[in-house]
PDB file of C-alpha atoms in Angstrom:
ATOM      1  CA  MET I   1       0.000   0.000   0.000  1.00  0.00           C
ATOM      2  CA  LYS I   2       1.063   3.522  -0.623  1.00  0.00           C
ATOM      3  CA  LEU I   3       1.452   6.109   2.103  1.00  0.00           C
ATOM      4  CA  GLY I   4      -1.362   8.145   0.550  1.00  0.00           C
ATOM      5  CA  LYS I   5      -3.847   5.347   1.265  1.00  0.00           C
ATOM      6  CA  ILE I   6      -2.582   4.471   4.744  1.00  0.00           C
ATOM      7  CA  LEU I   7      -2.260   8.025   6.092  1.00  0.00           C
ATOM      8  CA  PRO I   8      -6.009   8.913   6.067  1.00  0.00           C
ATOM      9  CA  VAL I   9      -6.848   5.612   7.747  1.00  0.00           C
ATOM     10  CA  LEU I  10      -4.231   6.226  10.445  1.00  0.00           C
ATOM     11  CA  LEU I  11      -5.439   9.790  10.989  1.00  0.00           C
ATOM     12  CA  PHE I  12      -9.064   8.656  11.247  1.00  0.00           C
ATOM     13  CA  GLY I  13      -8.091   5.926  13.728  1.00  0.00           C
ATOM     14  CA  LEU I  14      -6.106   8.398  15.809  1.00  0.00           C
ATOM     15  CA  LEU I  15      -8.989  10.870  15.852  1.00  0.00           C
ATOM     16  CA  ALA I  16     -11.410   8.114  16.866  1.00  0.00           C
ATOM     17  CA  ILE I  17      -9.156   7.066  19.744  1.00  0.00           C
ATOM     18  CA  LEU I  18      -8.752  10.685  20.866  1.00  0.00           C
ATOM     19  CA  ALA I  19     -12.525  11.184  20.770  1.00  0.00           C
ATOM     20  CA  VAL I  20     -13.074   8.101  22.948  1.00  0.00           C
ATOM     21  CA  VAL I  21     -10.455   9.313  25.448  1.00  0.00           C
ATOM     22  CA  LEU I  22     -12.031  12.777  25.554  1.00  0.00           C
ATOM     23  CA  VAL I  23     -15.505  11.384  26.173  1.00  0.00           C
ATOM     24  CA  ALA I  24     -14.173   9.108  28.931  1.00  0.00           C
ATOM     25  CA  LYS I  25     -12.450  12.050  30.632  1.00  0.00           C
ATOM     26  CA  LEU I  26     -15.584  14.174  30.385  1.00  0.00           C
ATOM     27  CA  ILE I  27     -17.681  11.413  31.953  1.00  0.00           C
ATOM     28  CA  ALA I  28     -15.117  10.942  34.729  1.00  0.00           C
ATOM     29  CA  GLY I  29     -15.093  14.688  35.394  1.00  0.00           C
ATOM     30  CA  ALA I  30     -18.891  14.833  35.555  1.00  0.00           C
ATOM     31  CA  ALA I  31     -18.940  11.893  37.951  1.00  0.00           C
ATOM     32  CA  SER I  32     -16.363  13.648  40.109  1.00  0.00           C
ATOM     33  CA  ILE I  33     -18.459  16.815  40.252  1.00  0.00           C
ATOM     34  CA  ILE I  34     -21.595  14.855  41.136  1.00  0.00           C
ATOM     35  CA  THR I  35     -19.752  12.942  43.859  1.00  0.00           C
ATOM     36  CA  GLY I  36     -18.359  16.162  45.306  1.00  0.00           C
ATOM     37  CA  ALA I  37     -21.796  17.771  45.373  1.00  0.00           C
ATOM     38  CA  PHE I  38     -23.273  14.694  47.054  1.00  0.00           C
ATOM     39  CA  ASN I  39     -20.533  14.775  49.703  1.00  0.00           C
ATOM     40  CA  ALA I  40     -21.161  18.481  50.319  1.00  0.00           C
ATOM     41  CA  ILE I  41     -24.886  17.841  50.790  1.00  0.00           C
ATOM     42  CA  LEU I  42     -24.184  14.965  53.180  1.00  0.00           C
ATOM     43  CA  GLY I  43     -21.820  17.197  55.157  1.00  0.00           C
ATOM     44  CA  LEU I  44     -24.481  19.882  55.494  1.00  0.00           C
ATOM     45  CA  VAL I  45     -27.046  17.311  56.628  1.00  0.00           C
ATOM     46  CA  VAL I  46     -24.660  16.022  59.310  1.00  0.00           C
ATOM     47  CA  ILE I  47     -23.911  19.546  60.564  1.00  0.00           C
ATOM     48  CA  ILE I  48     -27.613  20.418  60.721  1.00  0.00           C
ATOM     49  CA  ALA I  49     -28.356  17.171  62.561  1.00  0.00           C
ATOM     50  CA  LEU I  50     -25.616  17.909  65.113  1.00  0.00           C
ATOM     51  CA  VAL I  51     -26.964  21.423  65.714  1.00  0.00           C
ATOM     52  CA  ILE I  52     -30.469  20.009  66.228  1.00  0.00           C
ATOM     53  CA  ILE I  53     -29.147  17.425  68.704  1.00  0.00           C
ATOM     54  CA  VAL I  54     -27.246  20.064  70.701  1.00  0.00           C
ATOM     55  CA  VAL I  55     -30.283  22.371  70.826  1.00  0.00           C
ATOM     56  CA  TRP I  56     -32.456  19.465  71.961  1.00  0.00           C
ATOM     57  CA  MET I  57     -29.927  18.519  74.671  1.00  0.00           C
ATOM     58  CA  PHE I  58     -29.906  22.043  76.111  1.00  0.00           C
ATOM     59  CA  ARG I  59     -33.723  22.256  76.054  1.00  0.00           C
ATOM     60  CA  TYR I  60     -33.975  18.887  77.750  1.00  0.00           C
ATOM     61  CA  ALA I  61     -31.452  19.917  80.408  1.00  0.00           C
ATOM     62  CA  ARG I  62     -33.284  23.201  81.056  1.00  0.00           C
ATOM     63  CA  LYS I  63     -36.617  21.378  81.567  1.00  0.00           C
ATOM     64  CA  HIS I  64     -35.161  18.702  83.893  1.00  0.00           C
ATOM     65  CA  LYS I  65     -33.169  20.762  86.388  1.00  0.00           C
TER      66      LYS I  65
END
């Protein structure tokens, strides 16, 4: 085969591989963002729950002196 016939095939294959890698990295980045947001929401829920528990403890202690 001549270089003129092989070169377009090689370029197309390279572009296809690069496109697959790009899509995989974009999906991984989106998953990372979603995971980070989920962790932030869980952290806020835990902090709110701890504040509620502390407020309840002080109310309970004030009522049962």
